[in-house]
PDB file of C-alpha atoms in Angstrom:
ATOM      1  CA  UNK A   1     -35.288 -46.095  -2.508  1.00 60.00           C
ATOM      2  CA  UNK A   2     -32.571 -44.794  -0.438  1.00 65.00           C
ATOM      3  CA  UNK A   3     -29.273 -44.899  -1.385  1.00 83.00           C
ATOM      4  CA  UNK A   4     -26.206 -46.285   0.593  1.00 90.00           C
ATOM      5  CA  UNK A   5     -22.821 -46.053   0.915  1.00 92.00           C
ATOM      6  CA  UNK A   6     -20.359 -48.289   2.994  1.00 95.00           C
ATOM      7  CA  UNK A   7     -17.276 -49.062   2.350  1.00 96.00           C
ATOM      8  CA  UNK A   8     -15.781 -51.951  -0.443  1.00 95.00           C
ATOM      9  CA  UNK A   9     -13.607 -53.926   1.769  1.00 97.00           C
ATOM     10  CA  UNK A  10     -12.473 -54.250   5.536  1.00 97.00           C
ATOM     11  CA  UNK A  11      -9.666 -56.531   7.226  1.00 97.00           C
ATOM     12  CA  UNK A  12     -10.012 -57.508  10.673  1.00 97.00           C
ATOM     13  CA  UNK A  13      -8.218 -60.513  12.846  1.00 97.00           C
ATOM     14  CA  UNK A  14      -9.982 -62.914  15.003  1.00 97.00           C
ATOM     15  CA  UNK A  15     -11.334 -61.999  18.170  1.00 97.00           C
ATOM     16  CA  UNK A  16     -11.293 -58.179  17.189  1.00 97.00           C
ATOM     17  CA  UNK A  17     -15.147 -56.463  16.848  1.00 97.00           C
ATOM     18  CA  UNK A  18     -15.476 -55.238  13.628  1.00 98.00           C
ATOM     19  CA  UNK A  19     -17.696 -52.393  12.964  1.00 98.00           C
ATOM     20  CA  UNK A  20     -19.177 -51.487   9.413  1.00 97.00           C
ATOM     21  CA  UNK A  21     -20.532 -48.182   8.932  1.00 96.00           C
ATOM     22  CA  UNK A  22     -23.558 -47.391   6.311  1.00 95.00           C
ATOM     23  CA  UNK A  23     -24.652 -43.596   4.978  1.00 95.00           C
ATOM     24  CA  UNK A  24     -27.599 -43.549   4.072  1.00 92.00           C
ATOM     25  CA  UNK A  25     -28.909 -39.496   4.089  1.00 92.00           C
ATOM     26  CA  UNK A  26     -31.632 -39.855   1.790  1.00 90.00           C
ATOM     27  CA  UNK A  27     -33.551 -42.365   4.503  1.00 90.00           C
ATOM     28  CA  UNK A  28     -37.425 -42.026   4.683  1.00 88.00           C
ATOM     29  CA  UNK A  29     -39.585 -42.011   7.864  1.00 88.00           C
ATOM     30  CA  UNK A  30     -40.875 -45.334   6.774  1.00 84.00           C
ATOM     31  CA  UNK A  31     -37.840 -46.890   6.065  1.00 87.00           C
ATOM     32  CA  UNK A  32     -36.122 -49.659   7.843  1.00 89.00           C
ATOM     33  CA  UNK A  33     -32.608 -50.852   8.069  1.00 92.00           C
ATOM     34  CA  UNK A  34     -31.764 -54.202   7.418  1.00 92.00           C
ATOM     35  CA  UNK A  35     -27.919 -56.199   7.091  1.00 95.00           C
ATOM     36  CA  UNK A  36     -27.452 -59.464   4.639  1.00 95.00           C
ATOM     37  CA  UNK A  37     -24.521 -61.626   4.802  1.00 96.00           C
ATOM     38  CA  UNK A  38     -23.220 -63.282   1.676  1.00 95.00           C
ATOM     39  CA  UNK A  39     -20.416 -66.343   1.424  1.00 94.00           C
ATOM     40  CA  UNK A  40     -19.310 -67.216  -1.741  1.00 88.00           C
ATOM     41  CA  UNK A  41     -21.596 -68.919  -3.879  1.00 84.00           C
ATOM     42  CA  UNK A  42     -24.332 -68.712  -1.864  1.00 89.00           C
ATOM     43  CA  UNK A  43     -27.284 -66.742  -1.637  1.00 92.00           C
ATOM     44  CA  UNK A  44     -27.464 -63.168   1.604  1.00 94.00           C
ATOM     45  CA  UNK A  45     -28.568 -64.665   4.895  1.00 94.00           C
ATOM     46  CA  UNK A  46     -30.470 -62.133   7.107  1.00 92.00           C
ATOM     47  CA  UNK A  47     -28.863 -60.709  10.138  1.00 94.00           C
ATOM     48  CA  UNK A  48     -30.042 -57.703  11.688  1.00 94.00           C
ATOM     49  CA  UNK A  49     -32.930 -54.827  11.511  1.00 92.00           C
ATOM     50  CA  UNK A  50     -33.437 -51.887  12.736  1.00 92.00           C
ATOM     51  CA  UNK A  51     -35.305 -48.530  12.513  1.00 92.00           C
ATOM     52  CA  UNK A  52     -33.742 -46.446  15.274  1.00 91.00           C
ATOM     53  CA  UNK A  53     -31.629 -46.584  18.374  1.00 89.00           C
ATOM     54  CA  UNK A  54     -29.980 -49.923  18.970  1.00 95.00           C
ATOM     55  CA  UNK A  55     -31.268 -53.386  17.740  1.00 95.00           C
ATOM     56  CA  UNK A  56     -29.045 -56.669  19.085  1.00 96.00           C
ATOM     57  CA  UNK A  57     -29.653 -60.441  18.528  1.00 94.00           C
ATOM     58  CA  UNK A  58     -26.998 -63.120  18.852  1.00 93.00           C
ATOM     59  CA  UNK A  59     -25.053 -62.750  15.839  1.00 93.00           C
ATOM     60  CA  UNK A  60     -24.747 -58.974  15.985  1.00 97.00           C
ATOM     61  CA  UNK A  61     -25.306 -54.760  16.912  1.00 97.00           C
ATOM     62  CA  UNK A  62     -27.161 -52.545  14.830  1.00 97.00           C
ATOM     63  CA  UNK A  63     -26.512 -48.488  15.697  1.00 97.00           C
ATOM     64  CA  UNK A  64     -28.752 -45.966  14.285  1.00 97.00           C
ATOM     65  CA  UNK A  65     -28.316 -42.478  16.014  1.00 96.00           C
ATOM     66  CA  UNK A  66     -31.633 -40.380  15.964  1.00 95.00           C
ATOM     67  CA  UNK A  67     -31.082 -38.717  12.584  1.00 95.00           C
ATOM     68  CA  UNK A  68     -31.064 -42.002  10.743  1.00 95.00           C
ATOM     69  CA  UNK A  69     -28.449 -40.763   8.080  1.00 95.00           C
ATOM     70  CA  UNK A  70     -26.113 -43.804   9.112  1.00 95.00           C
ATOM     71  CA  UNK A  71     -25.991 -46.772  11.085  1.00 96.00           C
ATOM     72  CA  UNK A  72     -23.473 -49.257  12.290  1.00 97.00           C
ATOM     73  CA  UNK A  73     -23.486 -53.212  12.463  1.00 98.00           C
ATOM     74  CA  UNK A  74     -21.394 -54.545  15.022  1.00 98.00           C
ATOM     75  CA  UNK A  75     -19.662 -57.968  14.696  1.00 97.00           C
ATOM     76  CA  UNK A  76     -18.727 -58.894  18.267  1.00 95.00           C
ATOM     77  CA  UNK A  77     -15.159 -60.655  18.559  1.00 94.00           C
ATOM     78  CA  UNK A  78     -15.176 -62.127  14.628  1.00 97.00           C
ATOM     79  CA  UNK A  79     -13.860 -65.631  13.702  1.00 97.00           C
ATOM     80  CA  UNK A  80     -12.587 -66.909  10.528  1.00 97.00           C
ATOM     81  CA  UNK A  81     -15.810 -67.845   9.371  1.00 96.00           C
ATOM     82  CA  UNK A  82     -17.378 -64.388   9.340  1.00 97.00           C
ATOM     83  CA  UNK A  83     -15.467 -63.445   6.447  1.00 97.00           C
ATOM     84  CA  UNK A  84     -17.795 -62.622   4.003  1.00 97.00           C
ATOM     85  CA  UNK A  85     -19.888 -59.757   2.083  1.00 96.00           C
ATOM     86  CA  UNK A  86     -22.055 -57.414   4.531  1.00 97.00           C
ATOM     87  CA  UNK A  87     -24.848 -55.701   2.602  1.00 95.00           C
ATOM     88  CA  UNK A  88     -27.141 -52.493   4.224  1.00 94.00           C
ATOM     89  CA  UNK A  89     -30.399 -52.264   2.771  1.00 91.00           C
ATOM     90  CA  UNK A  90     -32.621 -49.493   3.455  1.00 89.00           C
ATOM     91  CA  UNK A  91     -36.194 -49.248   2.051  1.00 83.00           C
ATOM     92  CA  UNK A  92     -39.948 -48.998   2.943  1.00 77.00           C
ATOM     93  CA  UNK A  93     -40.936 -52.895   3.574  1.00 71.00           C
ATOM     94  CA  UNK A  94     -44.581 -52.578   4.179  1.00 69.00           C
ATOM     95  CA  UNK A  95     -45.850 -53.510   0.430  1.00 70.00           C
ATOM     96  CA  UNK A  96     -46.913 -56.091  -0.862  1.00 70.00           C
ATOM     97  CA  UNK A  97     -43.103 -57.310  -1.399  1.00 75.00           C
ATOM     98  CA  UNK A  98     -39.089 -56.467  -1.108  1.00 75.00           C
ATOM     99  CA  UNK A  99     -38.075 -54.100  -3.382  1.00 74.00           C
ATOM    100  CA  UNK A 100     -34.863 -53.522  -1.922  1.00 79.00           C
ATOM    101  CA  UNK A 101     -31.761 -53.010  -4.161  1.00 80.00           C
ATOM    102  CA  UNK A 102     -28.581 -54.960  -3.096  1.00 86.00           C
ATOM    103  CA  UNK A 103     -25.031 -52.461  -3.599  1.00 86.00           C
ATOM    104  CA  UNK A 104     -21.489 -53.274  -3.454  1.00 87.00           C
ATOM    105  CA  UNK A 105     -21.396 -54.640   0.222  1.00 94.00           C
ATOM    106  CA  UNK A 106     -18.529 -54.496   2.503  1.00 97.00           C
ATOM    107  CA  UNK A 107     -16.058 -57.564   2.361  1.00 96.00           C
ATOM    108  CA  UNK A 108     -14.745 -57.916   5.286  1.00 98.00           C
ATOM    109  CA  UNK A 109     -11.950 -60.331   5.821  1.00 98.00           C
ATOM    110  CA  UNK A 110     -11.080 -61.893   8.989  1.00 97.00           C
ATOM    111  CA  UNK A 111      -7.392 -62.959   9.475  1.00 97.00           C
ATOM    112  CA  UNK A 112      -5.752 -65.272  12.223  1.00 96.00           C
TER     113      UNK A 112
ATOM    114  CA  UNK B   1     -31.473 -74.744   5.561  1.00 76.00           C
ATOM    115  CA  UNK B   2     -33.339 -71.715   4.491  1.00 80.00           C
ATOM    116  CA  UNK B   3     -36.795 -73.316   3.531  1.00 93.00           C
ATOM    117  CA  UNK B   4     -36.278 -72.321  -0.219  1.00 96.00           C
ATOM    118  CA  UNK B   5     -34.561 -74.954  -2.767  1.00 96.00           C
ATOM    119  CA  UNK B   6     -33.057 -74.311  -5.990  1.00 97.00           C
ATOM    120  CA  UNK B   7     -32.539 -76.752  -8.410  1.00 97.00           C
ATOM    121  CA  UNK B   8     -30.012 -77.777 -10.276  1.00 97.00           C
ATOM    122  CA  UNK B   9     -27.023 -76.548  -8.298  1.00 95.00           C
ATOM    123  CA  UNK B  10     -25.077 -76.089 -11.449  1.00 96.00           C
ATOM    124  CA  UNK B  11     -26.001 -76.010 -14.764  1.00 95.00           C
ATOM    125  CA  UNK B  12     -23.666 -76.194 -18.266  1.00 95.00           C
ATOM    126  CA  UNK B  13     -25.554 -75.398 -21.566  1.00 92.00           C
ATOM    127  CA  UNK B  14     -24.760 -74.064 -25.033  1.00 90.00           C
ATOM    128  CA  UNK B  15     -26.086 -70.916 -26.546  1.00 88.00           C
ATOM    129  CA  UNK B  16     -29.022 -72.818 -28.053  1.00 87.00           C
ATOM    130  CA  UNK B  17     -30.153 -74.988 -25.924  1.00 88.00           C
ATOM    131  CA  UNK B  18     -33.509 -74.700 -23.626  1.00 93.00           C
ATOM    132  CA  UNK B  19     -33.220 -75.132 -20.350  1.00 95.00           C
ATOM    133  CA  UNK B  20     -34.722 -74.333 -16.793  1.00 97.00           C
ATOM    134  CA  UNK B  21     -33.996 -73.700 -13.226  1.00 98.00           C
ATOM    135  CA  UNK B  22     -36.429 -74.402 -10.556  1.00 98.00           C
ATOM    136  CA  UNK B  23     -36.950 -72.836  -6.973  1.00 98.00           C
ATOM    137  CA  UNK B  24     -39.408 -74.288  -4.345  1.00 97.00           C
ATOM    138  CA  UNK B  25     -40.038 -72.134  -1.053  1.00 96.00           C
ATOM    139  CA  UNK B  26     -41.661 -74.634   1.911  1.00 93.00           C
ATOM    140  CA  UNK B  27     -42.356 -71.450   4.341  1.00 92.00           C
ATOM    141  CA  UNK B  28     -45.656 -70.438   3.120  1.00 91.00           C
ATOM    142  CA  UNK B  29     -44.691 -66.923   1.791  1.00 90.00           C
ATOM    143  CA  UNK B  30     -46.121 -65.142  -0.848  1.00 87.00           C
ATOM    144  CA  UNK B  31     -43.233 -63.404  -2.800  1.00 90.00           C
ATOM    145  CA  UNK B  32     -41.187 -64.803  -4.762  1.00 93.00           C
ATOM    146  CA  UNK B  33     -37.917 -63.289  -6.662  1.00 93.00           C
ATOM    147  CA  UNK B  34     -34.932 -64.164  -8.943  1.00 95.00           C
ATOM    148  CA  UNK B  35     -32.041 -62.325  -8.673  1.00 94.00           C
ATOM    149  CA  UNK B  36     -28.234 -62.859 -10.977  1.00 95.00           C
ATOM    150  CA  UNK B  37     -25.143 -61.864  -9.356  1.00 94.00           C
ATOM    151  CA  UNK B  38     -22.118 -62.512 -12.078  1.00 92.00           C
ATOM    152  CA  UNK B  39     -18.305 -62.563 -10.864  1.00 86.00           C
ATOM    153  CA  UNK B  40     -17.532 -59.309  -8.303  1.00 75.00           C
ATOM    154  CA  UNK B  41     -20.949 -57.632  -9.456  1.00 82.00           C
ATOM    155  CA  UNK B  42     -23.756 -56.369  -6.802  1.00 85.00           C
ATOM    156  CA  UNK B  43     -26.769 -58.955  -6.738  1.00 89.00           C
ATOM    157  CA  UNK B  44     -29.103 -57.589  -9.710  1.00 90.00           C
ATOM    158  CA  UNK B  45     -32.636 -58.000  -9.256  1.00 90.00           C
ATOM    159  CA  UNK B  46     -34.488 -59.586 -12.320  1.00 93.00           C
ATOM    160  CA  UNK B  47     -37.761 -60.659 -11.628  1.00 93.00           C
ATOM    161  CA  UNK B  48     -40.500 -60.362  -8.726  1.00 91.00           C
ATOM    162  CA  UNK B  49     -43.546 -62.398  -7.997  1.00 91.00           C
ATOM    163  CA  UNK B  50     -45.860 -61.310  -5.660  1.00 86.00           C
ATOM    164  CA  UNK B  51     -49.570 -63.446  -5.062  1.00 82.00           C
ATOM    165  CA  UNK B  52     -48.164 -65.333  -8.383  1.00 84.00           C
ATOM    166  CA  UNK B  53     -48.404 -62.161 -10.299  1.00 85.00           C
ATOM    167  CA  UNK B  54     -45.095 -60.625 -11.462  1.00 86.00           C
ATOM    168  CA  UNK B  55     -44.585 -57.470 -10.435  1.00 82.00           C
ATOM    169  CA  UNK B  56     -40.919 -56.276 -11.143  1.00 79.00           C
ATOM    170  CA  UNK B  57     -39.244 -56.837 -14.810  1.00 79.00           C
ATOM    171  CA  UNK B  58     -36.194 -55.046 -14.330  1.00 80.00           C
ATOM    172  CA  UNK B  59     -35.296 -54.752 -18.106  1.00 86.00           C
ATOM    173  CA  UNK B  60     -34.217 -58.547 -18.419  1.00 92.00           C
ATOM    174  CA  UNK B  61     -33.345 -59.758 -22.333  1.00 93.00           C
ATOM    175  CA  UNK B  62     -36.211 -61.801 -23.127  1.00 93.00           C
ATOM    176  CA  UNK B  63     -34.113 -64.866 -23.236  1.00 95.00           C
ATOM    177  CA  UNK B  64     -35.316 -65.023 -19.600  1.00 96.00           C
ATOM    178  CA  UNK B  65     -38.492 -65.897 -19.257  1.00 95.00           C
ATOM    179  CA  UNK B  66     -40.153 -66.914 -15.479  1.00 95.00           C
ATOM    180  CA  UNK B  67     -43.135 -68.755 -14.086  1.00 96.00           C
ATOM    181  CA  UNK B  68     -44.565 -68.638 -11.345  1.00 95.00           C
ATOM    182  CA  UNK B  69     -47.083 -71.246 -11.127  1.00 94.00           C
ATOM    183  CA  UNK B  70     -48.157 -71.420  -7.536  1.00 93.00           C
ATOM    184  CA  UNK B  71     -46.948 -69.239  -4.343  1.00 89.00           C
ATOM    185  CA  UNK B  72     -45.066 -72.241  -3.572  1.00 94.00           C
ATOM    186  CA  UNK B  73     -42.907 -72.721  -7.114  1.00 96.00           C
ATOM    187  CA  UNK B  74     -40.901 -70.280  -9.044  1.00 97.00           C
ATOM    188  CA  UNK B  75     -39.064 -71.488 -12.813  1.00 97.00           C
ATOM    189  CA  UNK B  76     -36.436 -69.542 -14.697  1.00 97.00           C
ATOM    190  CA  UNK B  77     -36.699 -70.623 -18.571  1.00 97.00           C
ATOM    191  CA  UNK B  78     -33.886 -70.330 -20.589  1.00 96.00           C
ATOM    192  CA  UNK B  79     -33.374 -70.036 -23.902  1.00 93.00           C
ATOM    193  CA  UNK B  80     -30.700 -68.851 -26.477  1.00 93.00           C
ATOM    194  CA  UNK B  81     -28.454 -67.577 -23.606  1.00 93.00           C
ATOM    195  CA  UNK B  82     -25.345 -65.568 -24.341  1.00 94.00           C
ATOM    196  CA  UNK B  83     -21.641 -66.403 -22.282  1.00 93.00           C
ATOM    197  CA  UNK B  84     -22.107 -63.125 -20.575  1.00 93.00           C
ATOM    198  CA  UNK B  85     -25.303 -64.840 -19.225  1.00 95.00           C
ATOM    199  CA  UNK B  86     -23.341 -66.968 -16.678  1.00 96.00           C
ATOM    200  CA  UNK B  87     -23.874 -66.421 -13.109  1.00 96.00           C
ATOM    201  CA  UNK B  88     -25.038 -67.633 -10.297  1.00 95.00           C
ATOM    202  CA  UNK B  89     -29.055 -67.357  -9.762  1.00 97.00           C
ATOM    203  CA  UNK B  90     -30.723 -66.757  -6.631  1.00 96.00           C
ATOM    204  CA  UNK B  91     -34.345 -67.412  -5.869  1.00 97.00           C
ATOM    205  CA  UNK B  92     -35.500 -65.925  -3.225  1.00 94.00           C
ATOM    206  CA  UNK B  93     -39.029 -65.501  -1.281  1.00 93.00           C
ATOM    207  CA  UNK B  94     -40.388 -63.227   1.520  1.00 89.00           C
ATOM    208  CA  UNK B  95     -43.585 -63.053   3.335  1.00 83.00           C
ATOM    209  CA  UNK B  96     -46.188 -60.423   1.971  1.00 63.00           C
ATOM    210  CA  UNK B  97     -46.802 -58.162   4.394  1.00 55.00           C
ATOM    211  CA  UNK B  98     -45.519 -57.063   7.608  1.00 49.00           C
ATOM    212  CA  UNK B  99     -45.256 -59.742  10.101  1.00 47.00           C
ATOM    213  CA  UNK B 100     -44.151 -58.538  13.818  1.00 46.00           C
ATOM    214  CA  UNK B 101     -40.848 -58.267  13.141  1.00 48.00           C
ATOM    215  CA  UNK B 102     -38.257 -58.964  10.718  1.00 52.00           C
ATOM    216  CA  UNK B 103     -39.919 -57.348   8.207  1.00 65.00           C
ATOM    217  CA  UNK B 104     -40.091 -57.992   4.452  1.00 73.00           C
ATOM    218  CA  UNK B 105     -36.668 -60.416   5.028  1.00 84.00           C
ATOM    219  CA  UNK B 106     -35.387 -62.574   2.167  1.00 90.00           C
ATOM    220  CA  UNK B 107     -34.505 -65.928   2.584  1.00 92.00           C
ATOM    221  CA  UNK B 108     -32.561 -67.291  -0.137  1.00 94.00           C
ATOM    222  CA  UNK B 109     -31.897 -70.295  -2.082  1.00 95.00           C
ATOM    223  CA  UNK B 110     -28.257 -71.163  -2.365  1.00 94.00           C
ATOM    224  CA  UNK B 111     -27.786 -70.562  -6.194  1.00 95.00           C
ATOM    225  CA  UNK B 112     -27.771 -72.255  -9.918  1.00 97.00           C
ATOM    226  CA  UNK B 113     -24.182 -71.822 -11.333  1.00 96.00           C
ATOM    227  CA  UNK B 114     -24.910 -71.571 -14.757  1.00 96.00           C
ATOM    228  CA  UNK B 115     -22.403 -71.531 -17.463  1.00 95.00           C
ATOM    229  CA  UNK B 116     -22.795 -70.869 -21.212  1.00 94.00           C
ATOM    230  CA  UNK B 117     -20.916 -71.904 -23.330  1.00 92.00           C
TER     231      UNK B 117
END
């Protein structure tokens, strides 16, 4: 499984895009990129996946430039109510199930 | 509403009591998982089902002990728990295979709060 770095917290204000950055250098050709959201005390929602170039549904942006060693989720103007954890999860999903390993995440924290 | 149910919501036992949680999935997948997540720690993965057969045991204490009776119903038994037991536990399924897109995604229940005392 690949490994992945982002970074432990963020601060942004409302109406300001926030953009969260994952390494991930170790990335297989079968792997895909996917981005969880966590409140507290409740369990990751799904938001975005991706394998290369850009991916966009109406919550969000996912980057991946053509070497696959990072990507990028894109919060478009952020409200209070996106503060939360932001997980990047890259792994092979064509088995039989997930086998994905959830990090740190990225808190991000929106202000007014 | 993610289609997966956990039940109870929060849970208070001593160190030698027996109970369980309960998770119920209405989306018709085929994986199942349980996962802890304890104050400011990464979600740990504990337990995978997949076709009702459990395929991950990620080094859990025995104390833990799942079922997975159906594709549809997923138990946590607990037993002789320790404090450093209590967390919040997340069920979670997924659908086997590949579909079009969104693939191998985990919806998830919203959580047992478990404390021990």
């Amino acid at each position: 499984l690949a490994k992945t770095t982002q970074p432990i917290s963020m601060d942004s204000y409302e109406g300001q895009e926030v953009n969260i950055t994952c390494s991930h250098n170790n990335i297989a050709t079968n792997d895909y990129i996917t981005w969880y959201q966590q409140f507290p005390s409740q369990g990751p929602r799904f938001i975005i996946q991706g394998y290369k170039t850009k991916v966009t549904n109406e919550v969000a942006s996912l980057f991946i430039p053509a070497d696959r060693k990072s990507s990028t989720l894109s919060l478009p103007r952020v409200s209070l109510s996106d503060t939360a954890v932001y997980y990047c999860l890259v792994g092979d999903l064509s088995g039989g199930y997930n086998k994905l390993i959830f990090g740190a995440g990225t808190r991000l924290a929106v202000h007014p | 509403e993610t289609g997966v149910t956990q039940t109870p919501r929060h849970l208070v036992m001593g160190m030698t009591n027996k109970k369980s949680l309960k998770c119920e999935q209405h989306l018709g997948h085929n994986a199942m998982y349980w996962y802890k997540q304890s104050a400011k720690k990464p979600l740990e993965l504990m337990f995978v089902y997949s076709l009702e057969e459990r395929v991950e045991n990620n080094s859990v204490p025995s104390r833990f002990s799942p079922e997975c009776p159906n594709s549809s119903h997923l138990f946590l038994h607990l037993h002789t728990l320790q404090p450093e037991d209590s967390a919040l536990y997340l069920c979670a399924s997924s659908q086997g295979r590949m579909a079009q897109t969104r693939t191998g995604e985990l919806f998830f229940g919203e959580g047992s709060r478990l404390t021990v005392l």
